[in-house]
Short mmCIF file of C-alpha atoms in Angstrom, two decimals:
data_model
loop_
_atom_site.label_atom_id
_atom_site.label_comp_id
_atom_site.label_asym_id
_atom_site.label_seq_id
_atom_site.Cartn_x
_atom_site.Cartn_y
_atom_site.Cartn_z
CA MET A 59 37.14 -7.41 0.90
CA ARG A 60 34.33 -6.68 -1.60
CA ARG A 61 32.78 -10.01 -0.72
CA LEU A 62 32.76 -9.23 3.08
CA LYS A 63 31.14 -5.90 2.46
CA LYS A 64 28.47 -7.42 0.40
CA LEU A 65 27.96 -10.08 3.01
CA VAL A 66 27.56 -7.49 5.76
CA LYS A 67 25.19 -5.27 3.57
CA CYS A 68 23.08 -8.38 3.08
CA VAL A 69 22.96 -9.37 6.79
CA LEU A 70 22.07 -5.74 7.80
CA GLN A 71 19.21 -5.70 5.35
CA GLU A 72 17.86 -9.01 6.51
CA ARG A 73 17.99 -7.74 10.06
CA LEU A 74 16.28 -4.60 9.21
CA LEU A 75 13.51 -6.53 7.30
CA ALA A 76 13.24 -8.88 10.27
CA SER A 77 12.91 -6.25 12.84
CA ALA A 78 10.36 -4.46 10.69
CA VAL A 79 8.22 -7.45 10.47
CA LEU A 80 8.44 -8.11 14.34
CA ARG A 81 7.38 -4.46 14.96
CA LEU A 82 4.58 -4.67 12.52
CA LYS A 83 3.42 -8.11 13.56
CA SER A 84 1.09 -6.69 16.18
CA CYS A 85 -0.43 -4.69 13.31
CA ASN A 86 -0.91 -7.77 11.06
CA ILE A 87 1.39 -6.51 8.31
CA VAL A 88 4.05 -8.74 6.65
CA LEU A 89 6.69 -6.85 4.44
CA TYR A 90 8.48 -8.60 1.68
CA LYS A 91 11.81 -8.05 0.27
CA GLY A 92 11.92 -4.65 -1.24
CA ALA A 93 9.16 -3.02 0.80
CA GLN A 94 9.73 0.25 2.44
CA TYR A 95 7.63 1.74 5.01
CA LEU A 96 7.34 5.02 7.02
CA PHE A 97 4.81 5.56 9.81
CA GLU A 98 4.56 9.11 11.28
CA LYS A 99 3.72 9.77 14.87
CA GLU A 100 0.16 8.86 15.91
CA SER A 101 -0.62 7.14 12.78
CA CYS A 102 -2.11 3.72 13.33
CA VAL A 103 -3.08 0.34 11.80
CA VAL A 104 -6.28 -1.36 13.08
CA GLY A 105 -8.48 -4.21 12.15
CA ASN A 106 -7.92 -8.04 11.99
CA ALA A 107 -7.09 -8.71 8.33
CA LYS A 108 -3.54 -9.48 7.47
CA LEU A 109 -1.66 -7.32 5.07
CA HIS A 110 0.94 -8.75 2.75
CA PHE A 111 2.92 -5.89 1.23
CA ASN A 112 5.25 -6.23 -1.75
CA MET A 113 4.44 -9.94 -2.06
CA PRO A 114 5.98 -11.71 -5.11
CA HIS A 115 3.52 -13.55 -7.24
CA TYR A 116 5.19 -14.56 -10.53
CA GLY A 117 8.09 -16.51 -8.93
CA ASN A 118 10.45 -15.02 -11.43
CA GLY A 119 12.61 -13.33 -8.80
CA PHE A 120 12.22 -9.88 -10.39
CA ARG A 121 10.86 -7.57 -7.70
CA LYS A 122 10.30 -3.75 -7.61
CA ASN A 123 10.28 -1.87 -4.48
CA GLY A 124 7.06 -0.94 -2.74
CA ASN A 125 6.34 1.91 -0.40
CA LEU A 126 3.90 2.24 2.34
CA TYR A 127 3.52 5.59 4.01
CA LEU A 128 1.22 6.75 6.83
CA GLY A 129 1.25 10.40 7.77
CA LYS A 130 0.60 11.92 11.13
CA ASN A 131 -2.79 10.81 12.56
CA ALA A 132 -3.30 8.71 9.48
CA LYS A 133 -5.34 5.39 9.69
CA LEU A 134 -4.91 2.18 7.68
CA ILE A 135 -7.95 0.05 8.50
CA LEU A 136 -7.84 -3.74 7.64
CA ASN A 137 -11.38 -4.92 7.85
CA GLY A 138 -12.32 -8.67 8.06
CA PRO A 139 -10.68 -11.91 9.07
CA GLY A 140 -8.99 -12.49 5.87
CA MET A 141 -6.03 -11.22 3.95
CA VAL A 142 -5.02 -8.27 1.75
CA PHE A 143 -2.39 -8.53 -0.90
CA PHE A 144 -0.14 -5.73 -2.45
CA TYR A 145 2.11 -7.01 -5.02
CA PRO A 146 5.55 -5.52 -6.00
CA GLY A 147 5.98 -1.88 -6.80
CA CYS A 148 2.91 -0.53 -5.27
CA LYS A 149 3.01 2.93 -3.78
CA VAL A 150 0.53 3.74 -1.01
CA ASP A 151 0.34 7.33 0.60
CA VAL A 152 -2.12 7.87 3.49
CA PHE A 153 -1.44 11.52 4.26
CA SER A 154 -1.92 13.31 7.62
CA GLY A 155 -5.35 12.87 8.91
CA ALA A 156 -6.70 10.60 6.07
CA GLN A 157 -7.74 7.09 6.08
CA LEU A 158 -7.54 3.88 3.81
CA VAL A 159 -9.93 1.19 4.47
CA LEU A 160 -9.21 -2.21 2.90
CA GLY A 161 -11.68 -5.06 3.04
CA SER A 162 -10.85 -8.69 3.35
CA GLY A 163 -9.79 -10.54 0.26
CA VAL A 164 -8.47 -7.43 -1.63
CA TYR A 165 -5.67 -8.03 -4.22
CA VAL A 166 -3.74 -4.94 -5.56
CA ASN A 167 -1.43 -5.83 -8.53
CA ASP A 168 1.99 -4.52 -9.53
CA SER A 169 2.81 -0.80 -9.56
CA THR A 170 -0.46 0.49 -8.44
CA ARG A 171 -0.50 3.84 -6.71
CA ILE A 172 -3.01 4.78 -4.14
CA GLY A 173 -2.88 8.20 -2.36
CA SER A 174 -5.36 9.43 0.17
CA LYS A 175 -5.83 13.06 1.78
CA CYS A 176 -9.30 12.18 2.89
CA SER A 177 -10.81 8.79 2.65
CA ILE A 178 -10.56 5.74 0.28
CA ILE A 179 -12.61 2.75 1.06
CA ILE A 180 -12.06 -0.58 -0.90
CA GLY A 181 -14.61 -3.26 -0.26
CA ASN A 182 -14.13 -7.02 0.30
CA ASP A 183 -12.96 -9.35 -2.47
CA THR A 184 -12.00 -6.47 -4.78
CA VAL A 185 -9.18 -7.20 -7.28
CA ILE A 186 -7.21 -4.16 -8.87
CA GLY A 187 -5.03 -4.54 -11.90
CA ASP A 188 -1.45 -3.37 -12.69
CA ASP A 189 -0.69 0.18 -13.02
CA VAL A 190 -3.97 1.46 -11.53
CA SER A 191 -3.99 5.03 -9.85
CA ILE A 192 -6.52 5.88 -7.23
CA HIS A 193 -6.22 9.45 -5.66
CA ASP A 194 -8.89 11.21 -3.70
CA PHE A 195 -7.21 14.67 -4.44
CA ASP A 196 -6.01 16.61 -7.47
CA GLY A 197 -2.33 16.77 -6.36
CA HIS A 198 -2.34 20.54 -6.99
CA LYS A 199 -4.21 23.72 -6.27
CA ILE A 200 -6.50 25.63 -8.59
CA ASN A 201 -7.19 29.18 -7.55
CA GLU A 202 -5.64 28.30 -4.13
CA ILE A 203 -8.19 25.36 -3.73
CA GLU A 204 -7.12 21.73 -3.68
CA GLY A 205 -9.98 19.55 -4.41
CA ILE A 206 -10.31 16.57 -2.16
CA LYS A 207 -13.28 14.18 -2.03
CA PRO A 208 -13.62 10.62 -0.72
CA ILE A 209 -13.58 7.59 -2.96
CA GLU A 210 -15.67 4.42 -2.30
CA ILE A 211 -15.15 1.22 -4.10
CA GLY A 212 -17.61 -1.53 -3.26
CA ALA A 213 -17.32 -5.37 -2.70
CA HIS A 214 -16.64 -7.85 -5.50
CA VAL A 215 -15.26 -5.22 -7.84
CA TRP A 216 -12.74 -5.81 -10.49
CA ILE A 217 -10.64 -2.86 -11.80
CA GLY A 218 -8.71 -3.38 -14.92
CA GLU A 219 -5.15 -2.48 -15.78
CA LYS A 220 -4.17 1.09 -16.11
CA VAL A 221 -7.56 2.53 -14.68
CA VAL A 222 -7.41 6.05 -13.10
CA ILE A 223 -9.98 6.57 -10.30
CA LEU A 224 -10.16 10.06 -9.18
CA LYS A 225 -11.65 12.18 -6.27
CA GLY A 226 -15.35 11.73 -5.61
CA VAL A 227 -15.90 8.45 -7.38
CA LYS A 228 -18.27 5.81 -6.05
CA ILE A 229 -18.29 2.36 -7.55
CA GLY A 230 -21.07 0.03 -6.40
CA ASP A 231 -20.88 -3.68 -5.37
CA ASN A 232 -20.23 -6.37 -8.04
CA ALA A 233 -19.10 -4.05 -10.69
#
């Protein structure tokens, strides 16, 4: 009986994943095992790059869950004809009315967190290391004011492991 329940659960998970990929195919998003997503009403994915989310890259079978969230009226913009890769365990939150712009050839390594309440732009051929945090907001209010400023990361940039990029930061090309 337990084997049957396990088999049914496995089949249902595969069907859910397959249906997610089918729905997202028009958006050029491929979700890999362990990826979870939530797109609120009126959020959109535009552009012609292809996003591979929660893609394994060590081949050891170990995989963390990744989360992709688009709030109401949020935009995920995939620029360029190439591909964008998010490896396992990444958490991406594009909150209501915000945008995340990803250039072609962007690689985002394990357990990176990206949160946008305004605008984050990441240029072409940028590589982001493990456990990086990129947020264009403070995450809390000080004197009833929450600080929110856009972030711009240029093309051909390498961001090393465990770097924290806060609101208002601009990183030029080839850094």
